């Protein structure tokens, strides 16, 4: 089973990175809908798909408006969009308001909250069901993280948040096979990260070490800063050797 990081950046696209969108094709699972959503064209098929949104900031939802372009290229199965009630309301009533985008795609919207676990059927041979466990994160406007249990494999998706929220999501991500964790800032920006609801690369590596995950994939990098240089990666590797600083279109084995 493979995790494809279609977009690895946050805030806005840059020459290096589109904003967040990840996909696990064998599970029909899509994580967030940033500007990289258009890259789903080589994966979508007639089977059902599930998109899980962390929150309603534009760099995580704008790709939902790309549906009609994707649908012109191939037959697409039903797409269920999951997220917190406030997130889904923002998508339906603001992103798809008539002045902004008058033709709403045929998404099925499903609210999910941190006090409920959900099991979804994938209709795929490699992964028949997924157990989804949401968790509250710390970010302006609110955000959800997710644990996806796919048979013997587990993936946690944590973006956007601060390290102060770790007590809330520590249990959820403990020992997962792959932890996808945001790190909007490099070392030295800890105060700004806290103020804006983010973490640094070193803080993300420390979270991975503290929770015993098997592999860390760092995403949601700041387009205005060089957060993917060798210095940052080397520092993270010293704390947690199984660290990957994601680039667009990279593939990670689960």
PDB file of C-alpha atoms in Angstrom:
ATOM      1  CA  UNK A   1       0.000   0.000   0.000  1.00  0.00           C
ATOM      2  CA  UNK A   2       1.385   3.408  -0.984  1.00  0.00           C
ATOM      3  CA  UNK A   3       0.907   6.974   0.219  1.00  0.00           C
ATOM      4  CA  UNK A   4       1.254   9.565  -2.537  1.00  0.00           C
ATOM      5  CA  UNK A   5       2.000  13.132  -1.425  1.00  0.00           C
ATOM      6  CA  UNK A   6       0.520  15.110  -4.315  1.00  0.00           C
ATOM      7  CA  UNK A   7       1.006  18.468  -2.593  1.00  0.00           C
ATOM      8  CA  UNK A   8       3.382  19.020   0.325  1.00  0.00           C
ATOM      9  CA  UNK A   9       3.117  22.748   1.034  1.00  0.00           C
ATOM     10  CA  UNK A  10       0.938  25.093   3.036  1.00  0.00           C
ATOM     11  CA  UNK A  11      -0.537  28.577   2.639  1.00  0.00           C
ATOM     12  CA  UNK A  12      -0.113  29.002  -1.127  1.00  0.00           C
ATOM     13  CA  UNK A  13       1.511  27.198  -4.062  1.00  0.00           C
ATOM     14  CA  UNK A  14       5.151  27.854  -4.898  1.00  0.00           C
ATOM     15  CA  UNK A  15       7.466  26.749  -7.712  1.00  0.00           C
ATOM     16  CA  UNK A  16       8.404  23.776  -5.492  1.00  0.00           C
ATOM     17  CA  UNK A  17       5.115  22.788  -3.889  1.00  0.00           C
ATOM     18  CA  UNK A  18       1.345  22.783  -4.250  1.00  0.00           C
ATOM     19  CA  UNK A  19      -0.737  22.882  -1.092  1.00  0.00           C
ATOM     20  CA  UNK A  20      -1.739  19.748   0.750  1.00  0.00           C
ATOM     21  CA  UNK A  21      -3.378  16.790  -0.883  1.00  0.00           C
ATOM     22  CA  UNK A  22      -2.422  13.171  -0.228  1.00  0.00           C
ATOM     23  CA  UNK A  23      -3.903   9.947  -1.527  1.00  0.00           C
ATOM     24  CA  UNK A  24      -3.796   6.252  -0.653  1.00  0.00           C
ATOM     25  CA  UNK A  25      -5.271   4.785  -3.855  1.00  0.00           C
ATOM     26  CA  UNK A  26      -5.604   1.208  -2.578  1.00  0.00           C
ATOM     27  CA  UNK A  27      -7.890   2.509   0.177  1.00  0.00           C
ATOM     28  CA  UNK A  28      -9.772   5.105  -1.872  1.00  0.00           C
ATOM     29  CA  UNK A  29      -8.595   7.659   0.688  1.00  0.00           C
ATOM     30  CA  UNK A  30      -7.795  11.340   0.031  1.00  0.00           C
ATOM     31  CA  UNK A  31      -6.397  13.635   2.725  1.00  0.00           C
ATOM     32  CA  UNK A  32      -7.254  17.319   2.323  1.00  0.00           C
ATOM     33  CA  UNK A  33      -8.021  19.123  -0.919  1.00  0.00           C
ATOM     34  CA  UNK A  34      -5.390  21.773  -1.507  1.00  0.00           C
ATOM     35  CA  UNK A  35      -4.202  23.061  -4.865  1.00  0.00           C
ATOM     36  CA  UNK A  36      -2.624  19.671  -5.656  1.00  0.00           C
ATOM     37  CA  UNK A  37      -6.140  18.188  -5.938  1.00  0.00           C
ATOM     38  CA  UNK A  38      -5.880  18.446  -9.726  1.00  0.00           C
ATOM     39  CA  UNK A  39      -3.217  15.725  -9.630  1.00  0.00           C
ATOM     40  CA  UNK A  40      -5.884  13.191  -8.683  1.00  0.00           C
ATOM     41  CA  UNK A  41      -6.590  12.798 -12.383  1.00  0.00           C
ATOM     42  CA  UNK A  42      -4.267   9.798 -12.680  1.00  0.00           C
ATOM     43  CA  UNK A  43      -5.832   7.988  -9.718  1.00  0.00           C
ATOM     44  CA  UNK A  44      -9.596   8.530  -9.722  1.00  0.00           C
ATOM     45  CA  UNK A  45     -11.777   5.703 -11.003  1.00  0.00           C
ATOM     46  CA  UNK A  46     -15.404   4.609 -10.838  1.00  0.00           C
ATOM     47  CA  UNK A  47     -15.149   3.242  -7.286  1.00  0.00           C
ATOM     48  CA  UNK A  48     -16.151   5.340  -4.245  1.00  0.00           C
ATOM     49  CA  UNK A  49     -13.659   7.820  -2.779  1.00  0.00           C
ATOM     50  CA  UNK A  50     -13.460   9.455   0.648  1.00  0.00           C
ATOM     51  CA  UNK A  51     -11.916  12.887   1.246  1.00  0.00           C
ATOM     52  CA  UNK A  52     -11.068  13.847   4.829  1.00  0.00           C
ATOM     53  CA  UNK A  53     -10.676  17.571   5.497  1.00  0.00           C
ATOM     54  CA  UNK A  54      -8.762  18.827   8.498  1.00  0.00           C
ATOM     55  CA  UNK A  55     -10.217  22.344   8.431  1.00  0.00           C
ATOM     56  CA  UNK A  56     -11.633  24.985   6.109  1.00  0.00           C
ATOM     57  CA  UNK A  57      -8.637  27.205   5.425  1.00  0.00           C
ATOM     58  CA  UNK A  58      -8.387  27.728   1.691  1.00  0.00           C
ATOM     59  CA  UNK A  59      -5.071  25.925   1.267  1.00  0.00           C
ATOM     60  CA  UNK A  60      -6.854  22.746   2.422  1.00  0.00           C
ATOM     61  CA  UNK A  61     -10.182  22.994   0.547  1.00  0.00           C
ATOM     62  CA  UNK A  62      -9.750  25.022  -2.653  1.00  0.00           C
ATOM     63  CA  UNK A  63      -9.155  21.868  -4.704  1.00  0.00           C
ATOM     64  CA  UNK A  64     -12.744  20.754  -4.159  1.00  0.00           C
ATOM     65  CA  UNK A  65     -13.673  23.279  -6.837  1.00  0.00           C
ATOM     66  CA  UNK A  66     -11.585  21.345  -9.386  1.00  0.00           C
ATOM     67  CA  UNK A  67     -14.125  18.515  -9.580  1.00  0.00           C
ATOM     68  CA  UNK A  68     -15.602  19.413 -12.951  1.00  0.00           C
ATOM     69  CA  UNK A  69     -12.209  19.440 -14.641  1.00  0.00           C
ATOM     70  CA  UNK A  70     -11.408  16.019 -13.216  1.00  0.00           C
ATOM     71  CA  UNK A  71     -14.840  14.664 -14.189  1.00  0.00           C
ATOM     72  CA  UNK A  72     -14.319  15.730 -17.803  1.00  0.00           C
ATOM     73  CA  UNK A  73     -11.272  13.512 -18.058  1.00  0.00           C
ATOM     74  CA  UNK A  74     -12.830  10.240 -16.816  1.00  0.00           C
ATOM     75  CA  UNK A  75     -15.804   8.640 -15.100  1.00  0.00           C
ATOM     76  CA  UNK A  76     -15.515   9.257 -11.362  1.00  0.00           C
ATOM     77  CA  UNK A  77     -17.158   7.280  -8.603  1.00  0.00           C
ATOM     78  CA  UNK A  78     -19.021   8.899  -5.720  1.00  0.00           C
ATOM     79  CA  UNK A  79     -16.903  11.201  -3.545  1.00  0.00           C
ATOM     80  CA  UNK A  80     -17.747  11.559   0.139  1.00  0.00           C
ATOM     81  CA  UNK A  81     -16.283  14.588   1.903  1.00  0.00           C
ATOM     82  CA  UNK A  82     -15.746  14.254   5.652  1.00  0.00           C
ATOM     83  CA  UNK A  83     -14.905  16.946   8.163  1.00  0.00           C
ATOM     84  CA  UNK A  84     -16.061  18.843  11.212  1.00  0.00           C
ATOM     85  CA  UNK A  85     -19.495  20.453  11.003  1.00  0.00           C
ATOM     86  CA  UNK A  86     -18.031  23.968  10.836  1.00  0.00           C
ATOM     87  CA  UNK A  87     -15.646  22.914   8.076  1.00  0.00           C
ATOM     88  CA  UNK A  88     -18.382  21.381   5.955  1.00  0.00           C
ATOM     89  CA  UNK A  89     -20.653  24.392   6.487  1.00  0.00           C
ATOM     90  CA  UNK A  90     -17.866  26.662   5.281  1.00  0.00           C
ATOM     91  CA  UNK A  91     -17.368  24.500   2.181  1.00  0.00           C
ATOM     92  CA  UNK A  92     -21.066  24.324   1.333  1.00  0.00           C
ATOM     93  CA  UNK A  93     -22.073  27.886   2.189  1.00  0.00           C
ATOM     94  CA  UNK A  94     -18.919  29.901   1.470  1.00  0.00           C
ATOM     95  CA  UNK A  95     -16.651  28.058  -0.973  1.00  0.00           C
ATOM     96  CA  UNK A  96     -19.664  26.966  -3.014  1.00  0.00           C
ATOM     97  CA  UNK A  97     -21.683  30.145  -2.590  1.00  0.00           C
ATOM     98  CA  UNK A  98     -23.150  31.345  -5.872  1.00  0.00           C
ATOM     99  CA  UNK A  99     -20.920  34.440  -6.305  1.00  0.00           C
ATOM    100  CA  UNK A 100     -17.789  32.332  -5.842  1.00  0.00           C
ATOM    101  CA  UNK A 101     -18.586  28.976  -7.422  1.00  0.00           C
ATOM    102  CA  UNK A 102     -22.186  28.522  -8.569  1.00  0.00           C
ATOM    103  CA  UNK A 103     -22.073  24.898  -9.725  1.00  0.00           C
ATOM    104  CA  UNK A 104     -21.610  22.705  -6.677  1.00  0.00           C
ATOM    105  CA  UNK A 105     -20.110  19.289  -7.446  1.00  0.00           C
ATOM    106  CA  UNK A 106     -22.073  16.160  -6.459  1.00  0.00           C
ATOM    107  CA  UNK A 107     -20.145  15.554  -3.241  1.00  0.00           C
ATOM    108  CA  UNK A 108     -21.711  13.716  -0.327  1.00  0.00           C
ATOM    109  CA  UNK A 109     -20.967  15.666   2.847  1.00  0.00           C
ATOM    110  CA  UNK A 110     -20.538  13.719   6.073  1.00  0.00           C
ATOM    111  CA  UNK A 111     -19.858  15.495   9.382  1.00  0.00           C
ATOM    112  CA  UNK A 112     -17.510  13.816  11.817  1.00  0.00           C
ATOM    113  CA  UNK A 113     -16.555  14.787  15.360  1.00  0.00           C
ATOM    114  CA  UNK A 114     -13.778  13.781  17.768  1.00  0.00           C
ATOM    115  CA  UNK A 115     -16.171  11.826  19.985  1.00  0.00           C
ATOM    116  CA  UNK A 116     -17.056   9.323  17.252  1.00  0.00           C
ATOM    117  CA  UNK A 117     -15.121   6.664  15.380  1.00  0.00           C
ATOM    118  CA  UNK A 118     -16.333   5.816  11.898  1.00  0.00           C
ATOM    119  CA  UNK A 119     -15.877   2.658   9.825  1.00  0.00           C
ATOM    120  CA  UNK A 120     -16.124   3.142   6.075  1.00  0.00           C
ATOM    121  CA  UNK A 121     -16.343   0.539   3.330  1.00  0.00           C
ATOM    122  CA  UNK A 122     -13.878   1.091   0.517  1.00  0.00           C
ATOM    123  CA  UNK A 123     -15.066  -1.514  -2.039  1.00  0.00           C
ATOM    124  CA  UNK A 124     -11.400  -2.215  -2.783  1.00  0.00           C
ATOM    125  CA  UNK A 125      -9.677  -5.605  -2.554  1.00  0.00           C
ATOM    126  CA  UNK A 126      -6.519  -4.344  -0.840  1.00  0.00           C
ATOM    127  CA  UNK A 127      -8.434  -2.636   1.953  1.00  0.00           C
ATOM    128  CA  UNK A 128     -12.090  -3.473   2.480  1.00  0.00           C
ATOM    129  CA  UNK A 129     -12.721  -1.223   5.488  1.00  0.00           C
ATOM    130  CA  UNK A 130     -11.072   1.728   7.212  1.00  0.00           C
ATOM    131  CA  UNK A 131     -11.535   2.634  10.856  1.00  0.00           C
ATOM    132  CA  UNK A 132     -11.318   6.419  11.201  1.00  0.00           C
ATOM    133  CA  UNK A 133     -10.616   8.093  14.520  1.00  0.00           C
ATOM    134  CA  UNK A 134     -10.701  11.933  14.536  1.00  0.00           C
ATOM    135  CA  UNK A 135      -8.999  14.074  17.164  1.00  0.00           C
ATOM    136  CA  UNK A 136      -9.101  17.784  18.018  1.00  0.00           C
ATOM    137  CA  UNK A 137      -6.003  19.834  17.153  1.00  0.00           C
ATOM    138  CA  UNK A 138      -4.970  23.391  18.084  1.00  0.00           C
ATOM    139  CA  UNK A 139      -5.230  25.844  15.189  1.00  0.00           C
ATOM    140  CA  UNK A 140      -7.044  29.178  14.638  1.00  0.00           C
ATOM    141  CA  UNK A 141     -10.582  28.349  13.510  1.00  0.00           C
ATOM    142  CA  UNK A 142     -10.252  24.737  14.657  1.00  0.00           C
ATOM    143  CA  UNK A 143      -8.748  21.659  13.037  1.00  0.00           C
ATOM    144  CA  UNK A 144      -9.073  17.872  13.145  1.00  0.00           C
ATOM    145  CA  UNK A 145      -6.422  15.204  12.920  1.00  0.00           C
ATOM    146  CA  UNK A 146      -7.153  11.619  11.931  1.00  0.00           C
ATOM    147  CA  UNK A 147      -6.008   8.077  12.549  1.00  0.00           C
ATOM    148  CA  UNK A 148      -6.752   5.667   9.706  1.00  0.00           C
ATOM    149  CA  UNK A 149      -6.568   1.980  10.583  1.00  0.00           C
ATOM    150  CA  UNK A 150      -6.487  -0.105   7.400  1.00  0.00           C
ATOM    151  CA  UNK A 151      -6.219  -3.715   8.445  1.00  0.00           C
ATOM    152  CA  UNK A 152      -2.736  -4.172   9.878  1.00  0.00           C
ATOM    153  CA  UNK A 153      -1.591  -0.779   8.591  1.00  0.00           C
ATOM    154  CA  UNK A 154      -2.064   2.571  10.294  1.00  0.00           C
ATOM    155  CA  UNK A 155      -1.599   6.170   9.152  1.00  0.00           C
ATOM    156  CA  UNK A 156      -2.049   9.317  11.234  1.00  0.00           C
ATOM    157  CA  UNK A 157      -2.599  12.715   9.601  1.00  0.00           C
ATOM    158  CA  UNK A 158      -1.882  15.730  11.817  1.00  0.00           C
ATOM    159  CA  UNK A 159      -2.148  19.214  10.294  1.00  0.00           C
ATOM    160  CA  UNK A 160      -2.457  22.099  11.327  1.00  0.00           C
ATOM    161  CA  UNK A 161      -1.612  22.210  15.049  1.00  0.00           C
ATOM    162  CA  UNK A 162       0.757  23.271  17.812  1.00  0.00           C
ATOM    163  CA  UNK A 163       2.829  21.057  20.091  1.00  0.00           C
ATOM    164  CA  UNK A 164       0.613  22.123  23.004  1.00  0.00           C
ATOM    165  CA  UNK A 165      -2.106  19.902  21.519  1.00  0.00           C
ATOM    166  CA  UNK A 166       0.087  16.801  21.727  1.00  0.00           C
ATOM    167  CA  UNK A 167      -1.562  15.522  24.935  1.00  0.00           C
ATOM    168  CA  UNK A 168      -4.860  15.438  23.024  1.00  0.00           C
ATOM    169  CA  UNK A 169      -3.565  13.434  20.077  1.00  0.00           C
ATOM    170  CA  UNK A 170      -0.659  11.487  21.569  1.00  0.00           C
ATOM    171  CA  UNK A 171      -2.740   8.348  22.178  1.00  0.00           C
ATOM    172  CA  UNK A 172      -4.244   8.482  18.701  1.00  0.00           C
ATOM    173  CA  UNK A 173      -0.906   8.492  16.873  1.00  0.00           C
ATOM    174  CA  UNK A 174       1.005   6.207  19.254  1.00  0.00           C
ATOM    175  CA  UNK A 175       3.037   3.630  17.325  1.00  0.00           C
ATOM    176  CA  UNK A 176       1.468   4.205  13.905  1.00  0.00           C
ATOM    177  CA  UNK A 177       3.208   2.930  10.790  1.00  0.00           C
ATOM    178  CA  UNK A 178       3.270   6.376   9.161  1.00  0.00           C
ATOM    179  CA  UNK A 179       2.767   9.750  10.836  1.00  0.00           C
ATOM    180  CA  UNK A 180       2.078  12.578   8.391  1.00  0.00           C
ATOM    181  CA  UNK A 181       2.733  15.710  10.434  1.00  0.00           C
ATOM    182  CA  UNK A 182       2.842  19.361   9.535  1.00  0.00           C
ATOM    183  CA  UNK A 183       5.931  21.503  10.116  1.00  0.00           C
ATOM    184  CA  UNK A 184       5.322  24.982   8.722  1.00  0.00           C
ATOM    185  CA  UNK A 185       8.517  26.475  10.120  1.00  0.00           C
ATOM    186  CA  UNK A 186      12.215  25.597  10.381  1.00  0.00           C
ATOM    187  CA  UNK A 187      14.197  25.737  13.591  1.00  0.00           C
ATOM    188  CA  UNK A 188      14.253  29.153  15.277  1.00  0.00           C
ATOM    189  CA  UNK A 189      10.638  30.016  14.513  1.00  0.00           C
ATOM    190  CA  UNK A 190       9.103  28.325  17.564  1.00  0.00           C
ATOM    191  CA  UNK A 191       7.421  31.481  18.900  1.00  0.00           C
ATOM    192  CA  UNK A 192       5.880  32.324  15.537  1.00  0.00           C
ATOM    193  CA  UNK A 193       4.782  28.717  15.102  1.00  0.00           C
ATOM    194  CA  UNK A 194       2.956  28.863  18.429  1.00  0.00           C
ATOM    195  CA  UNK A 195       1.267  32.175  17.564  1.00  0.00           C
ATOM    196  CA  UNK A 196       0.048  30.957  14.177  1.00  0.00           C
ATOM    197  CA  UNK A 197      -0.976  27.428  15.150  1.00  0.00           C
ATOM    198  CA  UNK A 198       1.917  25.432  13.723  1.00  0.00           C
ATOM    199  CA  UNK A 199       5.080  23.505  14.658  1.00  0.00           C
ATOM    200  CA  UNK A 200       8.690  23.470  13.491  1.00  0.00           C
ATOM    201  CA  UNK A 201      10.464  20.578  11.800  1.00  0.00           C
ATOM    202  CA  UNK A 202      12.372  19.730  14.965  1.00  0.00           C
ATOM    203  CA  UNK A 203       9.178  19.809  17.019  1.00  0.00           C
ATOM    204  CA  UNK A 204       7.546  17.383  14.592  1.00  0.00           C
ATOM    205  CA  UNK A 205      10.556  15.068  14.850  1.00  0.00           C
ATOM    206  CA  UNK A 206      10.312  15.218  18.637  1.00  0.00           C
ATOM    207  CA  UNK A 207       6.610  14.289  18.463  1.00  0.00           C
ATOM    208  CA  UNK A 208       7.515  11.250  16.338  1.00  0.00           C
ATOM    209  CA  UNK A 209      10.194  10.179  18.782  1.00  0.00           C
ATOM    210  CA  UNK A 210       7.934  10.638  21.810  1.00  0.00           C
ATOM    211  CA  UNK A 211       5.079   8.613  20.331  1.00  0.00           C
ATOM    212  CA  UNK A 212       7.051   5.667  18.938  1.00  0.00           C
ATOM    213  CA  UNK A 213       5.818   5.930  15.356  1.00  0.00           C
ATOM    214  CA  UNK A 214       7.657   3.960  12.700  1.00  0.00           C
ATOM    215  CA  UNK A 215       8.055   6.690  10.091  1.00  0.00           C
ATOM    216  CA  UNK A 216       7.546  10.470   9.958  1.00  0.00           C
ATOM    217  CA  UNK A 217       6.532  12.326   6.801  1.00  0.00           C
ATOM    218  CA  UNK A 218       6.766  16.112   7.172  1.00  0.00           C
ATOM    219  CA  UNK A 219       4.306  18.169   5.121  1.00  0.00           C
ATOM    220  CA  UNK A 220       2.697  21.654   5.015  1.00  0.00           C
ATOM    221  CA  UNK A 221       6.009  23.419   4.537  1.00  0.00           C
ATOM    222  CA  UNK A 222       6.103  27.215   4.374  1.00  0.00           C
ATOM    223  CA  UNK A 223       6.423  28.500   0.775  1.00  0.00           C
ATOM    224  CA  UNK A 224       8.115  31.693   2.010  1.00  0.00           C
ATOM    225  CA  UNK A 225      10.941  29.908   3.819  1.00  0.00           C
ATOM    226  CA  UNK A 226      13.489  27.295   2.791  1.00  0.00           C
ATOM    227  CA  UNK A 227      12.171  24.529   5.045  1.00  0.00           C
ATOM    228  CA  UNK A 228      13.427  21.617   2.990  1.00  0.00           C
ATOM    229  CA  UNK A 229      17.160  22.192   3.049  1.00  0.00           C
ATOM    230  CA  UNK A 230      19.716  19.658   4.203  1.00  0.00           C
ATOM    231  CA  UNK A 231      20.252  21.471   7.519  1.00  0.00           C
ATOM    232  CA  UNK A 232      16.650  21.056   8.636  1.00  0.00           C
ATOM    233  CA  UNK A 233      16.492  17.434   7.528  1.00  0.00           C
ATOM    234  CA  UNK A 234      19.800  16.590   9.182  1.00  0.00           C
ATOM    235  CA  UNK A 235      18.595  18.103  12.466  1.00  0.00           C
ATOM    236  CA  UNK A 236      15.330  16.156  12.298  1.00  0.00           C
ATOM    237  CA  UNK A 237      17.166  12.923  11.473  1.00  0.00           C
ATOM    238  CA  UNK A 238      19.297  13.266  14.572  1.00  0.00           C
ATOM    239  CA  UNK A 239      16.129  13.227  16.677  1.00  0.00           C
ATOM    240  CA  UNK A 240      14.126  10.751  14.595  1.00  0.00           C
ATOM    241  CA  UNK A 241      16.089   8.852  11.913  1.00  0.00           C
ATOM    242  CA  UNK A 242      13.002   7.670  10.004  1.00  0.00           C
ATOM    243  CA  UNK A 243      12.083  11.201   8.858  1.00  0.00           C
ATOM    244  CA  UNK A 244      11.090  12.211   5.340  1.00  0.00           C
ATOM    245  CA  UNK A 245      10.631  15.859   4.358  1.00  0.00           C
ATOM    246  CA  UNK A 246       7.983  15.388   1.694  1.00  0.00           C
ATOM    247  CA  UNK A 247       8.225  16.797  -1.805  1.00  0.00           C
ATOM    248  CA  UNK A 248       5.405  16.946  -4.316  1.00  0.00           C
ATOM    249  CA  UNK A 249       4.622  13.579  -5.918  1.00  0.00           C
ATOM    250  CA  UNK A 250       6.816  11.604  -3.543  1.00  0.00           C
ATOM    251  CA  UNK A 251       5.624   8.109  -2.650  1.00  0.00           C
ATOM    252  CA  UNK A 252       5.875   6.471   0.774  1.00  0.00           C
ATOM    253  CA  UNK A 253       5.363   2.772   1.481  1.00  0.00           C
ATOM    254  CA  UNK A 254       2.894   2.106   4.314  1.00  0.00           C
TER     255      UNK A 254
END
